[in-house]
Tab-separated table of C-alpha atoms in Angstrom:
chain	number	residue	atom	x	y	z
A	1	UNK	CA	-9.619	-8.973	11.740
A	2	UNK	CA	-8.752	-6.031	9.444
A	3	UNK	CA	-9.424	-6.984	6.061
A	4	UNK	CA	-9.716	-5.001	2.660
A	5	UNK	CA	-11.823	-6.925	-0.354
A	6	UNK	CA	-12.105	-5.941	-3.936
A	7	UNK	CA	-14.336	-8.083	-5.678
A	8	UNK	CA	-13.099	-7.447	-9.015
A	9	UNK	CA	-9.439	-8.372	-10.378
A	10	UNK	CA	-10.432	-7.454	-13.724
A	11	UNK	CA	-12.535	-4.319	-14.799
A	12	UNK	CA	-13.108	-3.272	-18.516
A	13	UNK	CA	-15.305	-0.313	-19.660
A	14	UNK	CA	-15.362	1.640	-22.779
A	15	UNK	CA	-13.865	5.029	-22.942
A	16	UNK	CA	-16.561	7.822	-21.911
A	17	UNK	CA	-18.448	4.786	-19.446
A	18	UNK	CA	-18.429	5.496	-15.970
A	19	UNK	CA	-16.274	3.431	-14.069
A	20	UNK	CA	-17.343	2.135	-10.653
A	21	UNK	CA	-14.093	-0.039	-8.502
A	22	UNK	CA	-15.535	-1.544	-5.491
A	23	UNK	CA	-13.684	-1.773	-2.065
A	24	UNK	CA	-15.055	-2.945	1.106
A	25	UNK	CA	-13.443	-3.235	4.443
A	26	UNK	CA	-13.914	-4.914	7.478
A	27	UNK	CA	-12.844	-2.949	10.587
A	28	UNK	CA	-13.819	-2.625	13.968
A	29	UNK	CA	-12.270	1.325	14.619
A	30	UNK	CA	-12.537	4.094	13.136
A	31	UNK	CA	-11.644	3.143	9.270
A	32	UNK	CA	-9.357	5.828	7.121
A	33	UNK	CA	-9.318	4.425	3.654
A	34	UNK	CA	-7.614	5.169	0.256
A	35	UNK	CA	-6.909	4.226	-3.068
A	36	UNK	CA	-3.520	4.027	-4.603
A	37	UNK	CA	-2.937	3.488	-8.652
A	38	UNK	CA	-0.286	2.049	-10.440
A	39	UNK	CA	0.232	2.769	-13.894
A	40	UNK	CA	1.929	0.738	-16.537
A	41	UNK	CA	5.956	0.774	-15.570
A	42	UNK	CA	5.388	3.204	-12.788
A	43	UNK	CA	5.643	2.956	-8.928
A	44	UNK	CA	2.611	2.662	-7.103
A	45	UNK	CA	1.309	6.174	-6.071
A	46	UNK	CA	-1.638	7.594	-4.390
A	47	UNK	CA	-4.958	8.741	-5.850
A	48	UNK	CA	-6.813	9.591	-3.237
A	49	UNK	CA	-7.895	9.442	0.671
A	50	UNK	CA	-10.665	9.699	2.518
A	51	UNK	CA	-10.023	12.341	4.601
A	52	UNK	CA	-9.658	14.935	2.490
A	53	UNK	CA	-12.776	14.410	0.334
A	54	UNK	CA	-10.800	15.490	-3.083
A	55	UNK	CA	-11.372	14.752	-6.613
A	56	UNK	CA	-8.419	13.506	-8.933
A	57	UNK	CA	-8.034	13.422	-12.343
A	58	UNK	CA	-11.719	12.962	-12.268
A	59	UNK	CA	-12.056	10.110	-9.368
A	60	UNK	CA	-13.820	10.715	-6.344
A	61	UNK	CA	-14.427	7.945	-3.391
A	62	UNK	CA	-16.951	8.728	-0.843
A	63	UNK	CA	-16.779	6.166	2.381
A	64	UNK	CA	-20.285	4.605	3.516
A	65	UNK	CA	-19.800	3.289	7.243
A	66	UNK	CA	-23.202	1.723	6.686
A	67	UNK	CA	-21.914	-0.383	4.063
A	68	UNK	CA	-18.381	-0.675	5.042
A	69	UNK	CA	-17.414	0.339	1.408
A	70	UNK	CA	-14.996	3.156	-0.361
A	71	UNK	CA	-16.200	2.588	-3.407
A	72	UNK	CA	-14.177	4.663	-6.615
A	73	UNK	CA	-15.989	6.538	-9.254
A	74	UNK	CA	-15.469	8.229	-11.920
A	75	UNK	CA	-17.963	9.773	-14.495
A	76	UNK	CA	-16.029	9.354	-17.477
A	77	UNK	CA	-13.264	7.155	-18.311
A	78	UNK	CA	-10.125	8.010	-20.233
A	79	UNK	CA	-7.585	5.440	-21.743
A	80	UNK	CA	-5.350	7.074	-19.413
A	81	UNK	CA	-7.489	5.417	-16.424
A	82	UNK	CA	-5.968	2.017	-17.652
A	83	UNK	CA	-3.815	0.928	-14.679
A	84	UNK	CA	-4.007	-1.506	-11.452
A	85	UNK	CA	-5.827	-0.002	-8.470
A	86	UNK	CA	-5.489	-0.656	-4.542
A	87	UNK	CA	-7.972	0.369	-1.706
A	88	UNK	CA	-6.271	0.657	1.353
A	89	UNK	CA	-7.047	0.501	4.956
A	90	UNK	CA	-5.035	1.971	7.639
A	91	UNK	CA	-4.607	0.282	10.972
A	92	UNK	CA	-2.447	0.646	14.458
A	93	UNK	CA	-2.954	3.880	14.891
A	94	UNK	CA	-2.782	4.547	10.649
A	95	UNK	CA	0.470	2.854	11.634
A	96	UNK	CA	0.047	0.518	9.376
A	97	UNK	CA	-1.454	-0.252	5.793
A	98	UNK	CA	-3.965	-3.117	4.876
A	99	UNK	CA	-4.308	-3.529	0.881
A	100	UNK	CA	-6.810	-5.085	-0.899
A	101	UNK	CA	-6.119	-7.666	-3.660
A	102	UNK	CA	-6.268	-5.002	-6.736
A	103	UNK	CA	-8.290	-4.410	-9.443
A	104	UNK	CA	-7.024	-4.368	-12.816
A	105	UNK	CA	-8.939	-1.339	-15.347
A	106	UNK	CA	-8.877	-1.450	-18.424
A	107	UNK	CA	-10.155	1.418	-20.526
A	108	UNK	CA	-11.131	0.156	-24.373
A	109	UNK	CA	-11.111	2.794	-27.064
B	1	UNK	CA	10.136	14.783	-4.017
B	2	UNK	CA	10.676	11.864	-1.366
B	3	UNK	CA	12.467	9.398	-2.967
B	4	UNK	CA	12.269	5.702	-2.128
B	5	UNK	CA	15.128	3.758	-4.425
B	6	UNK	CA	15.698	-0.085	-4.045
B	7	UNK	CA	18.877	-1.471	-5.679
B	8	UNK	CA	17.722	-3.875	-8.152
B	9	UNK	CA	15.064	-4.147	-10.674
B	10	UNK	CA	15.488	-7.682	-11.529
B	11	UNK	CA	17.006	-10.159	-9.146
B	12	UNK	CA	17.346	-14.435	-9.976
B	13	UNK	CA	18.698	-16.202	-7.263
B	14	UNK	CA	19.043	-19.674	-6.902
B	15	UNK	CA	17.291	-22.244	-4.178
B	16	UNK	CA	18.837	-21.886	-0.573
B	17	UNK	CA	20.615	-18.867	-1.331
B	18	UNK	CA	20.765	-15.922	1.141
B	19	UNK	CA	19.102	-12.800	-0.489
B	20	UNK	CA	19.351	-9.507	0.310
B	21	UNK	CA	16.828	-6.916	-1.380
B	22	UNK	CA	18.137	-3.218	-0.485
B	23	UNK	CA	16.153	0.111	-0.053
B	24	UNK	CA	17.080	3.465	0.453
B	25	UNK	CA	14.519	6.836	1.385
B	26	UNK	CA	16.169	10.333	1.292
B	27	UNK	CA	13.543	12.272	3.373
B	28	UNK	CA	14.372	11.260	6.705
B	29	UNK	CA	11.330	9.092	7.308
B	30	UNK	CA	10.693	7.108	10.584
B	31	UNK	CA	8.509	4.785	9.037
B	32	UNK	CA	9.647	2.421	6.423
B	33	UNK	CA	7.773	-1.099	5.008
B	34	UNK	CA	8.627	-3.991	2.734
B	35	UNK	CA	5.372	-5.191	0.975
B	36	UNK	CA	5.600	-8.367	-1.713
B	37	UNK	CA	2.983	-7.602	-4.692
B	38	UNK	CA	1.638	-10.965	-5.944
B	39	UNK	CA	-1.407	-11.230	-8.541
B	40	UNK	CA	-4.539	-12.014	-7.133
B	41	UNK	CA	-3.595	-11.110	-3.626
B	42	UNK	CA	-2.279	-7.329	-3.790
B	43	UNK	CA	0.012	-6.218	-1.621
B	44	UNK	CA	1.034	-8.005	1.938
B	45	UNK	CA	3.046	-6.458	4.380
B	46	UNK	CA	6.656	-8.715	5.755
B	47	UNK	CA	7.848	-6.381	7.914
B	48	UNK	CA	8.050	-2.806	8.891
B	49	UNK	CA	9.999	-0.410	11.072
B	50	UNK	CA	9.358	2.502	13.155
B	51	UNK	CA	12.656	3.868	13.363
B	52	UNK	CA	15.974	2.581	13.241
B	53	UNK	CA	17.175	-0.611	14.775
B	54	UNK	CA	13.002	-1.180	15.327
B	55	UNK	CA	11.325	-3.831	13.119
B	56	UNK	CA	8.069	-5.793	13.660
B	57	UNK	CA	6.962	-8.463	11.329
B	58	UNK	CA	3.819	-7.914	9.278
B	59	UNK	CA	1.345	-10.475	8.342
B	60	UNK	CA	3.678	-12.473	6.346
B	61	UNK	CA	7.368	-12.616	8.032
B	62	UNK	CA	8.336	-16.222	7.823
B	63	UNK	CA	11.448	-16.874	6.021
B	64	UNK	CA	12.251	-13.115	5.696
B	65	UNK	CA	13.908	-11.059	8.252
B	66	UNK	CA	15.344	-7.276	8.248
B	67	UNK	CA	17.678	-5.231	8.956
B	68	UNK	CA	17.325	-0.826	10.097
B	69	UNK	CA	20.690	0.393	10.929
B	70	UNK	CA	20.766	3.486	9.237
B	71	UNK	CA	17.052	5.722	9.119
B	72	UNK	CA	17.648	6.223	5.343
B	73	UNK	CA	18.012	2.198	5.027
B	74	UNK	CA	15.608	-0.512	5.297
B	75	UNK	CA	17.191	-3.975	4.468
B	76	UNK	CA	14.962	-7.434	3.488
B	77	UNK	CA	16.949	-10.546	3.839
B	78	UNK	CA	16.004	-13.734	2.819
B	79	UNK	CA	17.525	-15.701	5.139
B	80	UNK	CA	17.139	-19.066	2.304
B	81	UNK	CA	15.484	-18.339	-0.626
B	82	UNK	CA	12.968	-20.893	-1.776
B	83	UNK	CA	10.574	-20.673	-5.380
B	84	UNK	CA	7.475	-19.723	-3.430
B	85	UNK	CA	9.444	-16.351	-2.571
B	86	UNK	CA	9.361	-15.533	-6.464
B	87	UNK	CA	7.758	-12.456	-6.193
B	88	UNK	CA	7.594	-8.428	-6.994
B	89	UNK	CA	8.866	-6.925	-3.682
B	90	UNK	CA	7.752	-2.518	-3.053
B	91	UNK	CA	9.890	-0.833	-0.217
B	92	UNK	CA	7.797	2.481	1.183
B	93	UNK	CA	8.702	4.796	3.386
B	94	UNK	CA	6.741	7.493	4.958
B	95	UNK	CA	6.481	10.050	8.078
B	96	UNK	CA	4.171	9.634	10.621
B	97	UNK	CA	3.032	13.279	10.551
B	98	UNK	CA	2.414	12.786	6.305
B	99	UNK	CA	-1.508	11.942	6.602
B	100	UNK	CA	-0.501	8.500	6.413
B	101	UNK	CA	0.530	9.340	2.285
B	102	UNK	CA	3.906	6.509	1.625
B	103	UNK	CA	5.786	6.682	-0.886
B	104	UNK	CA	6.953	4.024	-2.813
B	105	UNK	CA	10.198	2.335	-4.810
B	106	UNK	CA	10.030	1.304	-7.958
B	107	UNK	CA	10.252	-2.557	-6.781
B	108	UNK	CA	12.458	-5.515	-7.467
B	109	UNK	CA	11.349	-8.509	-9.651
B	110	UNK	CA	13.109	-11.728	-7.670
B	111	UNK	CA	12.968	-14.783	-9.553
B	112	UNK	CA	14.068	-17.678	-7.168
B	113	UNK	CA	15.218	-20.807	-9.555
């Protein structure tokens, strides 16, 4: 079954740590993966996919079909970073998407 | 900007009552999904639709149905609300050609008492 697991509901780091959210998936096709963000009183938005190998606001997620992960990093972390974060798997033909349970950063001054 | 707008920010409806959470996309999207948000277990999908009057339940459906009539609408309907349907509730929408990007509402907080 498809499944998205991120081990962490709660992340803290200091700002200027790097920050490391870990995803990992369980999927038997071809996996397309990405992470969405919501910040405090916003909608949930996207931060990045896979497929087009990008870099925002710092992030970057590279996907490791060895390891079944999509782990997101970024070098630095800014109070802005604070927010709730979702990797997400698409399915049925990208159809479809399967979240994982969120993990909740928190960026301390 | 695609905008996804659902009716009500804050919803409290009493046990047994029939519940109907509205959402509206104004891009002409095929594709639209309801998703509850719960702590601890993210997101799960209740149902989706491909296009209008098209629907197939996601991995939670029970006790929730929809309705598509319109593309720009995407209905959830709690056919008898019970407590353990307290939840945040996201509408998305997106197209299929979009590099599977969806956009979401800004969701509605139901409180069932």
């Amino acid at each position: 079954a498809q499944r998205v697991t991120q081990p962490e509901k709660l992340l803290s780091v200091f700002k200027g740590a790097p920050v490391e959210l870990k995803c990992n998936y369980s999927y038997s096709g071809s996996p397309e993966l990405f992470w969405y963000v919501q910040y405090s009183r916003q909608r949930l938005q996207l931060l990045l996919r896979h497929i087009s190998r990008e870099s925002i606001k710092g992030f970057t997620a590279d996907l490791n079909k060895g390891e079944t992960s999509f782990h997101l990093k970024k070098p630095f972390a800014q109070e802005e970073d604070s927010a709730m974060y979702y990797c997400a798997l698409a399915i049925q033909g990208a159809q479809k998407l399967v979240f994982g349970q969120g993990t909740r950063l928190t960026i301390n001054p | 900007d695609v905008k996804v707008t659902q009716s009500s920010r804050y919803l409290v409806k009493r046990t047994g009552e029939k519940v109907f959470l509205e959402c509206v996309q104004d891009m002409d999207h095929e594709n639209m999904f309801w998703y509850r948000q719960d702590p601890g277990l993210g997101l799960r999908l209740i149902y989706f639709s491909y296009d209008v009057k098209m629907k197939e339940k996601g991995d939670i459906p029970e006790g929730y149905s929809v309705s598509r009539e319109k593309k720009e609408r995407f209905s959830l309907i709690l056919e008898s609300a019970s407590t353990n349907q307290t939840s945040m509730y996201l509408c998305a929408s997106r197209s299929p050609g979009d590099n599977y990007g969806y956009t979401f509402g800004s969701g509605t907080r139901l409180t069932v008492v």
